[in-house]
PDB file of C-alpha atoms in Angstrom:
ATOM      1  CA  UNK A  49    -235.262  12.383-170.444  1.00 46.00           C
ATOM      2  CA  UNK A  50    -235.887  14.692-173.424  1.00 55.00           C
ATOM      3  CA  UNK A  51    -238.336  17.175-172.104  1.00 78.00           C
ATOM      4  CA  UNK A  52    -237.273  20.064-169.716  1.00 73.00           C
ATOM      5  CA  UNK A  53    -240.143  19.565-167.604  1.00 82.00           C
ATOM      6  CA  UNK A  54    -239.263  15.568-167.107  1.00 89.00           C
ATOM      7  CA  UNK A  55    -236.033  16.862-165.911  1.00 91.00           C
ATOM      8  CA  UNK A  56    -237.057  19.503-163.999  1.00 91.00           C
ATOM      9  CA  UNK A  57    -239.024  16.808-162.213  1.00 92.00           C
ATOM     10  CA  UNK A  58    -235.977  14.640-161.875  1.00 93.00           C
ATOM     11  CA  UNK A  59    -233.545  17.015-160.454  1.00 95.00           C
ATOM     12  CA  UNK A  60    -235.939  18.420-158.451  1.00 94.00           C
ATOM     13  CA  UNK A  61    -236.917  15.110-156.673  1.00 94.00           C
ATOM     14  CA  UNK A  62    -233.390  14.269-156.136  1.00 96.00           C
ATOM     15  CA  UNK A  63    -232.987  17.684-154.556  1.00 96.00           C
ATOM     16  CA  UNK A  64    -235.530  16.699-151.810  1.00 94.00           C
ATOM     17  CA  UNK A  65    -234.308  13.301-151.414  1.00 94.00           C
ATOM     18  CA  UNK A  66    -231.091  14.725-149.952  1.00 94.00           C
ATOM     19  CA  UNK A  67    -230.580  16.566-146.370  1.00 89.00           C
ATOM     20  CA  UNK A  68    -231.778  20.027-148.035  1.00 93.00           C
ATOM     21  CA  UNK A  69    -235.443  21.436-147.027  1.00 94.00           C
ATOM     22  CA  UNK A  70    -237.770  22.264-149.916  1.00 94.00           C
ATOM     23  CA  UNK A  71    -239.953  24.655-149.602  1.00 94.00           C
ATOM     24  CA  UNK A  72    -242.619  25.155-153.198  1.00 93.00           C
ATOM     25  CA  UNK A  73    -243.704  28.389-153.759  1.00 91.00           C
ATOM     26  CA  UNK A  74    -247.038  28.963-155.796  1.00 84.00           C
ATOM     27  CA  UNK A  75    -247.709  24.990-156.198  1.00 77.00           C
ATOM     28  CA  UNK A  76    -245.522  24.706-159.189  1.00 79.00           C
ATOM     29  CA  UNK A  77    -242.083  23.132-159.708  1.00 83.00           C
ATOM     30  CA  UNK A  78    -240.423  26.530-161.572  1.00 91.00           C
ATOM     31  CA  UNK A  79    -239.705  28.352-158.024  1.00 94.00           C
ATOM     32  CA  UNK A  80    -239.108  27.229-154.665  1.00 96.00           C
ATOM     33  CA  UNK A  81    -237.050  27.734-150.968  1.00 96.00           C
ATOM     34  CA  UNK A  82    -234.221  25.717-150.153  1.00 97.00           C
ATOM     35  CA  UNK A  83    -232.771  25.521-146.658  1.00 96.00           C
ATOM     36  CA  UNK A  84    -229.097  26.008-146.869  1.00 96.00           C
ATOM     37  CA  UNK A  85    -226.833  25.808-144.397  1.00 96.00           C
ATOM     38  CA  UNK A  86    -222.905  27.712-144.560  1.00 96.00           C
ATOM     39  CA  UNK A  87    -220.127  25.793-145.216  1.00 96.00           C
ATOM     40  CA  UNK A  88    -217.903  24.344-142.251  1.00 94.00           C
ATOM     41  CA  UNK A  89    -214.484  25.807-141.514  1.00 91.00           C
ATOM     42  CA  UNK A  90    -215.602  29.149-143.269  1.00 95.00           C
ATOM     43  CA  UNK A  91    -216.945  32.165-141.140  1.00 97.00           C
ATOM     44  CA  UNK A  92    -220.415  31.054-142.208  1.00 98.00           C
ATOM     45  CA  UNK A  93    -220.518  27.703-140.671  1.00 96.00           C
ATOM     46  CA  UNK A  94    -223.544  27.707-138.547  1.00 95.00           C
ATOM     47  CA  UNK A  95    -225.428  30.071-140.702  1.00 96.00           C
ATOM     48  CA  UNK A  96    -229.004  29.271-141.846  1.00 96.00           C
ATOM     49  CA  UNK A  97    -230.393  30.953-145.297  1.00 97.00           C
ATOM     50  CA  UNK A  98    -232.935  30.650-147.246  1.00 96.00           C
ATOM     51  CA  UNK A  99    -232.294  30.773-150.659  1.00 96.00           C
ATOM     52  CA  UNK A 100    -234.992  31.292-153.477  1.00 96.00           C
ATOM     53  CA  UNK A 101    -234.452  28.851-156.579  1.00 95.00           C
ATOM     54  CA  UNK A 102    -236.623  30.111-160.137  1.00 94.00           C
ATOM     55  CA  UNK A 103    -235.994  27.608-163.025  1.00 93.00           C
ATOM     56  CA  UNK A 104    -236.698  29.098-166.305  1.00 91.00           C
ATOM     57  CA  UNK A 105    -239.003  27.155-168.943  1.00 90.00           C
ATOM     58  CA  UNK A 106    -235.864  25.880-170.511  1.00 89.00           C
ATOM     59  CA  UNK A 107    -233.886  24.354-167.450  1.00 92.00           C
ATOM     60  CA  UNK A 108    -231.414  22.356-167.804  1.00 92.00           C
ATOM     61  CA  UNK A 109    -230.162  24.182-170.448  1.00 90.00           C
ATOM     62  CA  UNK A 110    -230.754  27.493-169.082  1.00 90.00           C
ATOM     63  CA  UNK A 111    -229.351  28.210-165.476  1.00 90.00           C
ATOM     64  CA  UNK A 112    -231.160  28.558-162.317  1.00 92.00           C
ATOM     65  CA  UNK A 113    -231.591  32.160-160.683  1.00 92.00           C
ATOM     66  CA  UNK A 114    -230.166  31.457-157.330  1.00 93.00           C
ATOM     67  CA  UNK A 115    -230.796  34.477-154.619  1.00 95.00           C
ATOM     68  CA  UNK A 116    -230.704  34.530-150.428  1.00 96.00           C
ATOM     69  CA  UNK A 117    -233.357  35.165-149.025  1.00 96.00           C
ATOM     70  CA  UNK A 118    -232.227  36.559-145.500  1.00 95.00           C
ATOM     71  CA  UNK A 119    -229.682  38.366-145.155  1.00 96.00           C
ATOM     72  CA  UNK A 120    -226.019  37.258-145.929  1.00 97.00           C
ATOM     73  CA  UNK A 121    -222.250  39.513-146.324  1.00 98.00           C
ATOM     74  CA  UNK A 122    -220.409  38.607-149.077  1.00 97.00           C
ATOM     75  CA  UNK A 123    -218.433  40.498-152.019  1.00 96.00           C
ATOM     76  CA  UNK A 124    -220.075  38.291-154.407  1.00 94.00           C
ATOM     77  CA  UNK A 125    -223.676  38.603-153.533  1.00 95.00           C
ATOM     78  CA  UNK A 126    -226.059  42.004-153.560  1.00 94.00           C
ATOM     79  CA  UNK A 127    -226.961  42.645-150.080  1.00 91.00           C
ATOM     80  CA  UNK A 128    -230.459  44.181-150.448  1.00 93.00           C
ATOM     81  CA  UNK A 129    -232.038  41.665-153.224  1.00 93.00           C
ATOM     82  CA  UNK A 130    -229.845  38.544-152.314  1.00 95.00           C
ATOM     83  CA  UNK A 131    -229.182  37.902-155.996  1.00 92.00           C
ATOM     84  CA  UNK A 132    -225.574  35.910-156.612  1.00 90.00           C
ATOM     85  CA  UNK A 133    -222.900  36.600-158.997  1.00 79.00           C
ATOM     86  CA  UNK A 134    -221.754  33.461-159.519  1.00 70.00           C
ATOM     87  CA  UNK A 135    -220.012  32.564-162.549  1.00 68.00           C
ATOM     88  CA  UNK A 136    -220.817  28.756-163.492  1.00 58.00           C
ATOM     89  CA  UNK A 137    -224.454  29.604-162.714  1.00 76.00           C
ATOM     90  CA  UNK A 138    -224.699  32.398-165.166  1.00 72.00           C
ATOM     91  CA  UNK A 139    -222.780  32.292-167.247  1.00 76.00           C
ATOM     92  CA  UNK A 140    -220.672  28.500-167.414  1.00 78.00           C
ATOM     93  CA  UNK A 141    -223.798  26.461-166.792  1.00 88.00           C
ATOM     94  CA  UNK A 142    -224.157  23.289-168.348  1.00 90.00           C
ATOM     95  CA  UNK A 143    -226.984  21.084-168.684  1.00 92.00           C
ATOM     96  CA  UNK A 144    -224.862  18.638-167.239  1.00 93.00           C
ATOM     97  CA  UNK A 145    -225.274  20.323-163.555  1.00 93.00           C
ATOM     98  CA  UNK A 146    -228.101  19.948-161.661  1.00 94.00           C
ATOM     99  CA  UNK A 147    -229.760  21.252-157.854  1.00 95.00           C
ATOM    100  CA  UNK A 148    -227.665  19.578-156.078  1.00 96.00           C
ATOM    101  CA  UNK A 149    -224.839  20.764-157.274  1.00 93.00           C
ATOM    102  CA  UNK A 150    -225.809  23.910-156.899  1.00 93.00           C
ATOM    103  CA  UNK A 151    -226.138  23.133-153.045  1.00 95.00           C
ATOM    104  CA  UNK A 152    -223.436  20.878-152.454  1.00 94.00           C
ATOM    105  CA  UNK A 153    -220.937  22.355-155.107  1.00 91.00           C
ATOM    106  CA  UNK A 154    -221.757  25.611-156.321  1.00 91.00           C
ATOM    107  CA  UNK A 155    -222.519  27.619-153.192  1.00 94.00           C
ATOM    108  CA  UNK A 156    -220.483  26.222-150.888  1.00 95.00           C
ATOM    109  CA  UNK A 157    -217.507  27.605-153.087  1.00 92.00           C
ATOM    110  CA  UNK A 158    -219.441  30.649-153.544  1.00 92.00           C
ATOM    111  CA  UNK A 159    -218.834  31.167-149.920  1.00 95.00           C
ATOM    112  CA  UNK A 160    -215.334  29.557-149.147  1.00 95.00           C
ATOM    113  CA  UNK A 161    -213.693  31.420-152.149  1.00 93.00           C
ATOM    114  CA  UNK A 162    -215.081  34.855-152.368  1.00 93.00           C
ATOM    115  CA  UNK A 163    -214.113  36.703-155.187  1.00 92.00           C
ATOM    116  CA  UNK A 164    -213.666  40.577-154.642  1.00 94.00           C
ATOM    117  CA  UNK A 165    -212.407  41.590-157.970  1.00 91.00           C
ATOM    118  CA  UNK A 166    -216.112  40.685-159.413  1.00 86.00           C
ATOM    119  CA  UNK A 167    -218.719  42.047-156.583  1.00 93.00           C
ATOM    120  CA  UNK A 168    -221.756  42.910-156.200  1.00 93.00           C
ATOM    121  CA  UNK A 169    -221.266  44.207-152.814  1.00 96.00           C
ATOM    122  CA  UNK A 170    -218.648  46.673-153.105  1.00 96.00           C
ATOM    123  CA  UNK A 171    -218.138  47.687-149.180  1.00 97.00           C
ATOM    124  CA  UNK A 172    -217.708  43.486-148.792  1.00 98.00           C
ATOM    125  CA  UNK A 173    -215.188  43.065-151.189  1.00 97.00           C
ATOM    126  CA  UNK A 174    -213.278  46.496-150.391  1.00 98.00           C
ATOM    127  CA  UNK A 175    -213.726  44.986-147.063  1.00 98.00           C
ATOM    128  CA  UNK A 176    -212.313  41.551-147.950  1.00 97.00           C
ATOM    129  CA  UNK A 177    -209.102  43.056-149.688  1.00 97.00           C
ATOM    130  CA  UNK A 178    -208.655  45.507-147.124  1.00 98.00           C
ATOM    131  CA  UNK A 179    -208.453  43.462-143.700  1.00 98.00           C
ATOM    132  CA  UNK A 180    -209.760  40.134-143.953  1.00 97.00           C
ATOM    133  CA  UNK A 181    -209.859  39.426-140.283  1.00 97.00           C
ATOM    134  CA  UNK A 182    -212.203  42.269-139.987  1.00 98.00           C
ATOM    135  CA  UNK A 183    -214.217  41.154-143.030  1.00 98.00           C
ATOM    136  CA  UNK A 184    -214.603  37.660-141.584  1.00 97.00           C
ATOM    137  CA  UNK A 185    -216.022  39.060-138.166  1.00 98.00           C
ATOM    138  CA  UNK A 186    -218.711  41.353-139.804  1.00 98.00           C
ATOM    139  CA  UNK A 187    -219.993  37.796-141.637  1.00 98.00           C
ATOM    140  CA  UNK A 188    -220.436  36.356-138.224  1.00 97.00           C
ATOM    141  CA  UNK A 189    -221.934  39.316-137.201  1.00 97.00           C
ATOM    142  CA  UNK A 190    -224.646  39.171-139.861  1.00 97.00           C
ATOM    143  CA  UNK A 191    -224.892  34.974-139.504  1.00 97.00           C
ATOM    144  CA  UNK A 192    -225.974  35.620-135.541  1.00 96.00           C
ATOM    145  CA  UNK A 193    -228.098  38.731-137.085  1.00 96.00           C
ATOM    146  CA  UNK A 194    -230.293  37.215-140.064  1.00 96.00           C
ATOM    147  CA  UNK A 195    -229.312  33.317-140.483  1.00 96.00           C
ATOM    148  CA  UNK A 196    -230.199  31.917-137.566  1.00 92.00           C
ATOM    149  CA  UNK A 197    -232.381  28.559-138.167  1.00 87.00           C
ATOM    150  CA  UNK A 198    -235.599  30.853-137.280  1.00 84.00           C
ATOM    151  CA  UNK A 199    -234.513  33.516-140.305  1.00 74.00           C
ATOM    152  CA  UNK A 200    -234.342  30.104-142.871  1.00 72.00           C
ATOM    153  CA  UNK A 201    -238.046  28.820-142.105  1.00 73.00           C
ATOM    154  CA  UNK A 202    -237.328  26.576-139.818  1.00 67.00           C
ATOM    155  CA  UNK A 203    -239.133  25.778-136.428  1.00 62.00           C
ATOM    156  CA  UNK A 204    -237.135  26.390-133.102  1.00 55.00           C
ATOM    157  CA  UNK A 205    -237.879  22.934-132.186  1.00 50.00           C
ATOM    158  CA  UNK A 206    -238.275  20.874-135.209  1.00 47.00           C
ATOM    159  CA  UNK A 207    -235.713  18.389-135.639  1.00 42.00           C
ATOM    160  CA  UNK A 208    -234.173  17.110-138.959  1.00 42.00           C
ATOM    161  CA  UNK A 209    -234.808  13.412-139.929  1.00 38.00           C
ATOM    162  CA  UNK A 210    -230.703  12.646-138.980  1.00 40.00           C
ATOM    163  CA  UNK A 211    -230.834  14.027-135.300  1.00 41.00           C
ATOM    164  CA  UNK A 212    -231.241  11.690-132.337  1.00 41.00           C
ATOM    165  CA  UNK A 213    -233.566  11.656-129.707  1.00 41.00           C
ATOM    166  CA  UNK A 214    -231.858  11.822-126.560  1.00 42.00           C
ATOM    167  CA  UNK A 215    -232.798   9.605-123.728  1.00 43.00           C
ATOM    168  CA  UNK A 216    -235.266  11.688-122.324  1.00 45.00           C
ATOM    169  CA  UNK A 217    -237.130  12.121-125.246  1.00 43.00           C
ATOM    170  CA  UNK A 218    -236.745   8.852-125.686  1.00 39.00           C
ATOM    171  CA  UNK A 219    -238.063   7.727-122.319  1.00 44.00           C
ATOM    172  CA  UNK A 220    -241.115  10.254-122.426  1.00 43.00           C
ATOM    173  CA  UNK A 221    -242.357   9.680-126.091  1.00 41.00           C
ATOM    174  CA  UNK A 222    -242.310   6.010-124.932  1.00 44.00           C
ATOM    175  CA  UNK A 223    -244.490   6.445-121.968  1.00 43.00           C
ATOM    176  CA  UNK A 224    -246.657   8.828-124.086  1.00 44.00           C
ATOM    177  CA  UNK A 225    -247.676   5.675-126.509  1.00 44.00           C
ATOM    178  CA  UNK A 226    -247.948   2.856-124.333  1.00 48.00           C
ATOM    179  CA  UNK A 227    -248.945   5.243-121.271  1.00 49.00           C
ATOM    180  CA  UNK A 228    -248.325   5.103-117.729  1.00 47.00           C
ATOM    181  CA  UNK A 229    -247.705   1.520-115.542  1.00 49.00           C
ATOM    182  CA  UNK A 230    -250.655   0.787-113.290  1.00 49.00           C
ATOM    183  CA  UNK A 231    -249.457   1.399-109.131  1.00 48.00           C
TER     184      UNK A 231
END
């Protein structure tokens, strides 16, 4: 794996092997949409965003640009472009890290540890210090607002790979393929 592109490739593949959607933009591999959903036990669980991913010609050993797409309060992201301040992205990345850390590691913290001394939305992170309970209701607010499945891309009724039919679907896509019983 010498060549940025082979690994570009690589982590990229991996990145749709897992539970995440991937979305290309512009039939390349440098910039793409990944489904991401808010971390559980924070006031985002149950959000939906859509986050834009641009890898620059010299990935891995340059850091991803990382932005939401929709909508999302937090100190530590800009509200009107979606860009993130996140430290080990910009400024800490190693080639070691790849996507999925970014998704499974990266952002999650992002979002469970907040850091208002270092925003990039000020009202958020005056917010945060100021009355957390508050601050924690206005990003539920804004999760019911703009990261609902619908504002990520995805389809009111399509289903990801993991979910179960229930009987009733079960029973009618059954009858569907082998069609009805003669009387």
């Amino acid at each position: 794996m010498s060549s940025p592109s082979k690994r570009r490739e690589m982590d990229l593949m991996k990145l749709m092997m897992t539970d995440y959607k991937v979305d290309m933009i512009n039939d390349g591999m440098q910039e793409f949409h990944v489904q991401f959903n808010g971390p559980k036990e924070s006031p985002y669980q149950g959000g939906v965003w859509k986050v834009r991913v641009e890898l620059p010609d010299a990935y891995p050993y340059k850091s991803p640009s990382i932005g939401f797409v929709n909508k999302i309060y937090h100190p530590n992201v800009d509200e009107m472009s979606g860009s993130v301040c996140l430290d080990v992205i910009n400024q800490t990345w190693s080639p070691m890290f790849d996507l999925v850390n970014v998704f499974e590691v990266f952002l999650p913290q992002l979002l469970l540890y907040p850091n208002p001394s270092d925003p990039l939305n000020g009202e958020a992170a005056a917010l945060m210090m100021r009355d957390r309970d508050v601050y924690n209701q206005r990003v539920k607010e804004y999760c019911e607002k703009y990261a609902k499945p619908t504002d990520a891309g995805v389809a009111p009724d399509e289903k990801s790979s993991d979910e179960e039919l229930t009987e009733d679907e079960y029973a009618s896509s059954d009858e569907e393929i082998a069609g009805k019983a003669d009387p």
